Amino acid sequence: MLELKIKDDFIKLGQAMKLAGLADSGVEAKLMIQDGQVSVNGNVEYQRGKKLQNGDIFAYDGSEVQIVAREV
């Protein structure tokens, strides 16, 4: 499982997909999410603006990524 470190309290799903390298652009992430290909914490998610926080896990095409808050 990959870990995606964030500096803020949350990151939006579309942004997280781009940072994790699962989508090349925001448009691509949007289409993947709208098509029901992405899950968050085991549930299919259709909102690219879904806020992900520390500990959340999103998955696409067999790849799982966990959100990890950076320690200050």
PDB file of N, CA and C in Angstrom:
ATOM      1  N   MET A   1       0.841  -1.181   0.000  1.00  0.00           N
ATOM      2  CA  MET A   1       0.000   0.000   0.000  1.00  0.00           C
ATOM      3  C   MET A   1       0.887   1.245   0.000  1.00  0.00           C
ATOM      4  N   LEU A   2       0.572   2.168  -0.863  1.00  0.00           N
ATOM      5  CA  LEU A   2       1.298   3.437  -0.921  1.00  0.00           C
ATOM      6  C   LEU A   2       0.815   4.361   0.183  1.00  0.00           C
ATOM      7  N   GLU A   3       1.668   5.263   0.608  1.00  0.00           N
ATOM      8  CA  GLU A   3       1.284   6.292   1.567  1.00  0.00           C
ATOM      9  C   GLU A   3       1.435   7.646   0.905  1.00  0.00           C
ATOM     10  N   LEU A   4       0.425   8.478   1.078  1.00  0.00           N
ATOM     11  CA  LEU A   4       0.451   9.829   0.531  1.00  0.00           C
ATOM     12  C   LEU A   4       0.450  10.792   1.715  1.00  0.00           C
ATOM     13  N   LYS A   5       1.579  11.478   1.908  1.00  0.00           N
ATOM     14  CA  LYS A   5       1.704  12.396   3.036  1.00  0.00           C
ATOM     15  C   LYS A   5       1.121  13.753   2.648  1.00  0.00           C
ATOM     16  N   ILE A   6       0.276  14.280   3.530  1.00  0.00           N
ATOM     17  CA  ILE A   6      -0.332  15.591   3.279  1.00  0.00           C
ATOM     18  C   ILE A   6       0.067  16.549   4.392  1.00  0.00           C
ATOM     19  N   LYS A   7       0.132  17.828   4.051  1.00  0.00           N
ATOM     20  CA  LYS A   7       0.534  18.825   5.037  1.00  0.00           C
ATOM     21  C   LYS A   7      -0.662  19.520   5.678  1.00  0.00           C
ATOM     22  N   ASP A   8      -1.825  19.452   5.031  1.00  0.00           N
ATOM     23  CA  ASP A   8      -3.027  20.089   5.565  1.00  0.00           C
ATOM     24  C   ASP A   8      -3.894  19.056   6.273  1.00  0.00           C
ATOM     25  N   ASP A   9      -5.045  19.488   6.770  1.00  0.00           N
ATOM     26  CA  ASP A   9      -5.954  18.587   7.478  1.00  0.00           C
ATOM     27  C   ASP A   9      -6.618  17.586   6.540  1.00  0.00           C
ATOM     28  N   PHE A  10      -6.743  17.952   5.256  1.00  0.00           N
ATOM     29  CA  PHE A  10      -7.398  17.072   4.293  1.00  0.00           C
ATOM     30  C   PHE A  10      -6.868  17.344   2.894  1.00  0.00           C
ATOM     31  N   ILE A  11      -7.197  16.428   1.982  1.00  0.00           N
ATOM     32  CA  ILE A  11      -6.910  16.609   0.568  1.00  0.00           C
ATOM     33  C   ILE A  11      -8.118  16.070  -0.187  1.00  0.00           C
ATOM     34  N   LYS A  12      -8.461  16.704  -1.283  1.00  0.00           N
ATOM     35  CA  LYS A  12      -9.606  16.240  -2.069  1.00  0.00           C
ATOM     36  C   LYS A  12      -9.199  15.012  -2.885  1.00  0.00           C
ATOM     37  N   LEU A  13     -10.169  14.135  -3.095  1.00  0.00           N
ATOM     38  CA  LEU A  13      -9.912  12.863  -3.758  1.00  0.00           C
ATOM     39  C   LEU A  13      -9.246  13.045  -5.113  1.00  0.00           C
ATOM     40  N   GLY A  14      -9.738  13.948  -5.952  1.00  0.00           N
ATOM     41  CA  GLY A  14      -9.153  14.166  -7.273  1.00  0.00           C
ATOM     42  C   GLY A  14      -7.690  14.581  -7.185  1.00  0.00           C
ATOM     43  N   GLN A  15      -7.382  15.468  -6.242  1.00  0.00           N
ATOM     44  CA  GLN A  15      -5.997  15.913  -6.057  1.00  0.00           C
ATOM     45  C   GLN A  15      -5.119  14.759  -5.578  1.00  0.00           C
ATOM     46  N   ALA A  16      -5.661  13.968  -4.669  1.00  0.00           N
ATOM     47  CA  ALA A  16      -4.895  12.835  -4.131  1.00  0.00           C
ATOM     48  C   ALA A  16      -4.574  11.833  -5.231  1.00  0.00           C
ATOM     49  N   MET A  17      -5.516  11.609  -6.138  1.00  0.00           N
ATOM     50  CA  MET A  17      -5.280  10.662  -7.227  1.00  0.00           C
ATOM     51  C   MET A  17      -4.152  11.141  -8.126  1.00  0.00           C
ATOM     52  N   LYS A  18      -4.114  12.447  -8.387  1.00  0.00           N
ATOM     53  CA  LYS A  18      -3.035  12.994  -9.209  1.00  0.00           C
ATOM     54  C   LYS A  18      -1.691  12.879  -8.491  1.00  0.00           C
ATOM     55  N   LEU A  19      -1.643  13.256  -7.216  1.00  0.00           N
ATOM     56  CA  LEU A  19      -0.387  13.197  -6.464  1.00  0.00           C
ATOM     57  C   LEU A  19       0.132  11.778  -6.322  1.00  0.00           C
ATOM     58  N   ALA A  20      -0.780  10.825  -6.230  1.00  0.00           N
ATOM     59  CA  ALA A  20      -0.370   9.427  -6.082  1.00  0.00           C
ATOM     60  C   ALA A  20       0.019   8.801  -7.422  1.00  0.00           C
ATOM     61  N   GLY A  21      -0.183   9.547  -8.512  1.00  0.00           N
ATOM     62  CA  GLY A  21       0.184   9.037  -9.835  1.00  0.00           C
ATOM     63  C   GLY A  21      -0.850   8.107 -10.442  1.00  0.00           C
ATOM     64  N   LEU A  22      -2.060   8.080  -9.894  1.00  0.00           N
ATOM     65  CA  LEU A  22      -3.108   7.216 -10.436  1.00  0.00           C
ATOM     66  C   LEU A  22      -3.887   7.898 -11.556  1.00  0.00           C
ATOM     67  N   ALA A  23      -3.760   9.217 -11.662  1.00  0.00           N
ATOM     68  CA  ALA A  23      -4.411   9.976 -12.731  1.00  0.00           C
ATOM     69  C   ALA A  23      -3.422  11.017 -13.241  1.00  0.00           C
ATOM     70  N   ASP A  24      -3.425  11.222 -14.554  1.00  0.00           N
ATOM     71  CA  ASP A  24      -2.503  12.189 -15.149  1.00  0.00           C
ATOM     72  C   ASP A  24      -3.008  13.619 -15.050  1.00  0.00           C
ATOM     73  N   SER A  25      -4.324  13.785 -14.901  1.00  0.00           N
ATOM     74  CA  SER A  25      -4.899  15.125 -14.846  1.00  0.00           C
ATOM     75  C   SER A  25      -6.155  15.112 -13.992  1.00  0.00           C
ATOM     76  N   GLY A  26      -6.624  16.304 -13.673  1.00  0.00           N
ATOM     77  CA  GLY A  26      -7.862  16.424 -12.916  1.00  0.00           C
ATOM     78  C   GLY A  26      -9.048  15.887 -13.692  1.00  0.00           C
ATOM     79  N   VAL A  27      -9.028  16.102 -14.998  1.00  0.00           N
ATOM     80  CA  VAL A  27     -10.119  15.608 -15.846  1.00  0.00           C
ATOM     81  C   VAL A  27     -10.143  14.083 -15.839  1.00  0.00           C
ATOM     82  N   GLU A  28      -8.974  13.467 -15.945  1.00  0.00           N
ATOM     83  CA  GLU A  28      -8.916  12.006 -15.920  1.00  0.00           C
ATOM     84  C   GLU A  28      -9.409  11.471 -14.575  1.00  0.00           C
ATOM     85  N   ALA A  29      -8.990  12.101 -13.481  1.00  0.00           N
ATOM     86  CA  ALA A  29      -9.438  11.680 -12.149  1.00  0.00           C
ATOM     87  C   ALA A  29     -10.949  11.820 -12.036  1.00  0.00           C
ATOM     88  N   LYS A  30     -11.473  12.929 -12.535  1.00  0.00           N
ATOM     89  CA  LYS A  30     -12.920  13.175 -12.485  1.00  0.00           C
ATOM     90  C   LYS A  30     -13.684  12.058 -13.194  1.00  0.00           C
ATOM     91  N   LEU A  31     -13.242  11.684 -14.382  1.00  0.00           N
ATOM     92  CA  LEU A  31     -13.919  10.644 -15.149  1.00  0.00           C
ATOM     93  C   LEU A  31     -13.840   9.285 -14.449  1.00  0.00           C
ATOM     94  N   MET A  32     -12.692   8.966 -13.888  1.00  0.00           N
ATOM     95  CA  MET A  32     -12.529   7.692 -13.186  1.00  0.00           C
ATOM     96  C   MET A  32     -13.461   7.627 -11.973  1.00  0.00           C
ATOM     97  N   ILE A  33     -13.576   8.746 -11.263  1.00  0.00           N
ATOM     98  CA  ILE A  33     -14.438   8.797 -10.080  1.00  0.00           C
ATOM     99  C   ILE A  33     -15.906   8.720 -10.495  1.00  0.00           C
ATOM    100  N   GLN A  34     -16.297   9.502 -11.498  1.00  0.00           N
ATOM    101  CA  GLN A  34     -17.690   9.505 -11.956  1.00  0.00           C
ATOM    102  C   GLN A  34     -18.119   8.138 -12.479  1.00  0.00           C
ATOM    103  N   ASP A  35     -17.184   7.385 -13.021  1.00  0.00           N
ATOM    104  CA  ASP A  35     -17.496   6.054 -13.548  1.00  0.00           C
ATOM    105  C   ASP A  35     -17.564   4.992 -12.455  1.00  0.00           C
ATOM    106  N   GLY A  36     -17.352   5.385 -11.192  1.00  0.00           N
ATOM    107  CA  GLY A  36     -17.454   4.443 -10.087  1.00  0.00           C
ATOM    108  C   GLY A  36     -16.274   3.505  -9.975  1.00  0.00           C
ATOM    109  N   GLN A  37     -15.112   3.927 -10.470  1.00  0.00           N
ATOM    110  CA  GLN A  37     -13.923   3.079 -10.456  1.00  0.00           C
ATOM    111  C   GLN A  37     -13.049   3.286  -9.222  1.00  0.00           C
ATOM    112  N   VAL A  38     -13.425   4.252  -8.371  1.00  0.00           N
ATOM    113  CA  VAL A  38     -12.607   4.605  -7.218  1.00  0.00           C
ATOM    114  C   VAL A  38     -13.394   4.358  -5.930  1.00  0.00           C
ATOM    115  N   SER A  39     -12.724   3.776  -4.948  1.00  0.00           N
ATOM    116  CA  SER A  39     -13.378   3.575  -3.653  1.00  0.00           C
ATOM    117  C   SER A  39     -12.600   4.307  -2.565  1.00  0.00           C
ATOM    118  N   VAL A  40     -13.340   4.721  -1.538  1.00  0.00           N
ATOM    119  CA  VAL A  40     -12.749   5.367  -0.372  1.00  0.00           C
ATOM    120  C   VAL A  40     -13.200   4.579   0.852  1.00  0.00           C
ATOM    121  N   ASN A  41     -12.240   4.074   1.589  1.00  0.00           N
ATOM    122  CA  ASN A  41     -12.528   3.263   2.774  1.00  0.00           C
ATOM    123  C   ASN A  41     -13.491   2.120   2.462  1.00  0.00           C
ATOM    124  N   GLY A  42     -13.308   1.515   1.287  1.00  0.00           N
ATOM    125  CA  GLY A  42     -14.079   0.340   0.915  1.00  0.00           C
ATOM    126  C   GLY A  42     -15.412   0.601   0.246  1.00  0.00           C
ATOM    127  N   ASN A  43     -15.795   1.872   0.101  1.00  0.00           N
ATOM    128  CA  ASN A  43     -17.066   2.228  -0.530  1.00  0.00           C
ATOM    129  C   ASN A  43     -16.821   3.009  -1.813  1.00  0.00           C
ATOM    130  N   VAL A  44     -17.579   2.691  -2.866  1.00  0.00           N
ATOM    131  CA  VAL A  44     -17.436   3.416  -4.123  1.00  0.00           C
ATOM    132  C   VAL A  44     -17.758   4.887  -3.884  1.00  0.00           C
ATOM    133  N   GLU A  45     -16.911   5.757  -4.406  1.00  0.00           N
ATOM    134  CA  GLU A  45     -17.076   7.204  -4.209  1.00  0.00           C
ATOM    135  C   GLU A  45     -17.275   7.879  -5.558  1.00  0.00           C
ATOM    136  N   TYR A  46     -18.260   8.767  -5.645  1.00  0.00           N
ATOM    137  CA  TYR A  46     -18.572   9.457  -6.898  1.00  0.00           C
ATOM    138  C   TYR A  46     -18.266  10.951  -6.847  1.00  0.00           C
ATOM    139  N   GLN A  47     -17.755  11.453  -5.719  1.00  0.00           N
ATOM    140  CA  GLN A  47     -17.459  12.880  -5.584  1.00  0.00           C
ATOM    141  C   GLN A  47     -15.956  13.110  -5.620  1.00  0.00           C
ATOM    142  N   ARG A  48     -15.480  13.823  -6.643  1.00  0.00           N
ATOM    143  CA  ARG A  48     -14.033  14.055  -6.700  1.00  0.00           C
ATOM    144  C   ARG A  48     -13.588  15.051  -5.641  1.00  0.00           C
ATOM    145  N   GLY A  49     -14.542  15.808  -5.086  1.00  0.00           N
ATOM    146  CA  GLY A  49     -14.226  16.768  -4.036  1.00  0.00           C
ATOM    147  C   GLY A  49     -14.287  16.165  -2.642  1.00  0.00           C
ATOM    148  N   LYS A  50     -14.477  14.855  -2.555  1.00  0.00           N
ATOM    149  CA  LYS A  50     -14.523  14.166  -1.254  1.00  0.00           C
ATOM    150  C   LYS A  50     -13.249  14.470  -0.485  1.00  0.00           C
ATOM    151  N   LYS A  51     -13.396  14.930   0.748  1.00  0.00           N
ATOM    152  CA  LYS A  51     -12.239  15.279   1.564  1.00  0.00           C
ATOM    153  C   LYS A  51     -11.689  14.028   2.236  1.00  0.00           C
ATOM    154  N   LEU A  52     -10.413  13.762   1.988  1.00  0.00           N
ATOM    155  CA  LEU A  52      -9.730  12.634   2.601  1.00  0.00           C
ATOM    156  C   LEU A  52      -8.862  13.145   3.733  1.00  0.00           C
ATOM    157  N   GLN A  53      -8.895  12.444   4.859  1.00  0.00           N
ATOM    158  CA  GLN A  53      -8.128  12.858   6.028  1.00  0.00           C
ATOM    159  C   GLN A  53      -7.182  11.743   6.461  1.00  0.00           C
ATOM    160  N   ASN A  54      -6.388  12.029   7.448  1.00  0.00           N
ATOM    161  CA  ASN A  54      -5.414  11.074   7.963  1.00  0.00           C
ATOM    162  C   ASN A  54      -6.061   9.707   8.209  1.00  0.00           C
ATOM    163  N   GLY A  55      -5.477   8.666   7.642  1.00  0.00           N
ATOM    164  CA  GLY A  55      -5.973   7.309   7.841  1.00  0.00           C
ATOM    165  C   GLY A  55      -6.912   6.809   6.764  1.00  0.00           C
ATOM    166  N   ASP A  56      -7.483   7.713   5.970  1.00  0.00           N
ATOM    167  CA  ASP A  56      -8.383   7.292   4.888  1.00  0.00           C
ATOM    168  C   ASP A  56      -7.591   6.517   3.839  1.00  0.00           C
ATOM    169  N   ILE A  57      -8.262   5.564   3.204  1.00  0.00           N
ATOM    170  CA  ILE A  57      -7.648   4.758   2.147  1.00  0.00           C
ATOM    171  C   ILE A  57      -8.511   4.841   0.910  1.00  0.00           C
ATOM    172  N   PHE A  58      -7.886   5.190  -0.220  1.00  0.00           N
ATOM    173  CA  PHE A  58      -8.632   5.154  -1.476  1.00  0.00           C
ATOM    174  C   PHE A  58      -7.967   4.157  -2.403  1.00  0.00           C
ATOM    175  N   ALA A  59      -8.769   3.592  -3.303  1.00  0.00           N
ATOM    176  CA  ALA A  59      -8.262   2.542  -4.180  1.00  0.00           C
ATOM    177  C   ALA A  59      -8.778   2.732  -5.594  1.00  0.00           C
ATOM    178  N   TYR A  60      -7.921   2.348  -6.549  1.00  0.00           N
ATOM    179  CA  TYR A  60      -8.267   2.373  -7.959  1.00  0.00           C
ATOM    180  C   TYR A  60      -7.477   1.284  -8.671  1.00  0.00           C
ATOM    181  N   ASP A  61      -8.160   0.453  -9.410  1.00  0.00           N
ATOM    182  CA  ASP A  61      -7.525  -0.557 -10.267  1.00  0.00           C
ATOM    183  C   ASP A  61      -6.468  -1.387  -9.528  1.00  0.00           C
ATOM    184  N   GLY A  62      -6.808  -1.819  -8.329  1.00  0.00           N
ATOM    185  CA  GLY A  62      -5.900  -2.678  -7.569  1.00  0.00           C
ATOM    186  C   GLY A  62      -4.845  -1.954  -6.745  1.00  0.00           C
ATOM    187  N   SER A  63      -4.740  -0.645  -6.906  1.00  0.00           N
ATOM    188  CA  SER A  63      -3.776   0.135  -6.124  1.00  0.00           C
ATOM    189  C   SER A  63      -4.491   0.789  -4.946  1.00  0.00           C
ATOM    190  N   GLU A  64      -3.894   0.671  -3.768  1.00  0.00           N
ATOM    191  CA  GLU A  64      -4.448   1.308  -2.578  1.00  0.00           C
ATOM    192  C   GLU A  64      -3.472   2.359  -2.067  1.00  0.00           C
ATOM    193  N   VAL A  65      -4.039   3.486  -1.640  1.00  0.00           N
ATOM    194  CA  VAL A  65      -3.232   4.586  -1.120  1.00  0.00           C
ATOM    195  C   VAL A  65      -3.828   5.049   0.191  1.00  0.00           C
ATOM    196  N   GLN A  66      -2.971   5.157   1.220  1.00  0.00           N
ATOM    197  CA  GLN A  66      -3.419   5.642   2.524  1.00  0.00           C
ATOM    198  C   GLN A  66      -2.953   7.066   2.723  1.00  0.00           C
ATOM    199  N   ILE A  67      -3.856   7.902   3.213  1.00  0.00           N
ATOM    200  CA  ILE A  67      -3.536   9.296   3.513  1.00  0.00           C
ATOM    201  C   ILE A  67      -2.848   9.336   4.874  1.00  0.00           C
ATOM    202  N   VAL A  68      -1.708  10.016   4.938  1.00  0.00           N
ATOM    203  CA  VAL A  68      -0.944  10.136   6.176  1.00  0.00           C
ATOM    204  C   VAL A  68      -0.632  11.610   6.407  1.00  0.00           C
ATOM    205  N   ALA A  69      -1.024  12.128   7.557  1.00  0.00           N
ATOM    206  CA  ALA A  69      -0.733  13.518   7.889  1.00  0.00           C
ATOM    207  C   ALA A  69       0.729  13.635   8.288  1.00  0.00           C
ATOM    208  N   ARG A  70       1.384  14.649   7.763  1.00  0.00           N
ATOM    209  CA  ARG A  70       2.785  14.904   8.140  1.00  0.00           C
ATOM    210  C   ARG A  70       2.821  15.404   9.576  1.00  0.00           C
ATOM    211  N   GLU A  71       3.806  14.946  10.306  1.00  0.00           N
ATOM    212  CA  GLU A  71       3.973  15.417  11.673  1.00  0.00           C
ATOM    213  C   GLU A  71       4.636  16.770  11.638  1.00  0.00           C
ATOM    214  N   VAL A  72       4.161  17.650  12.501  1.00  0.00           N
ATOM    215  CA  VAL A  72       4.693  19.017  12.538  1.00  0.00           C
ATOM    216  C   VAL A  72       5.815  19.121  13.520  1.00  0.00           C
TER     217      VAL A  72
END
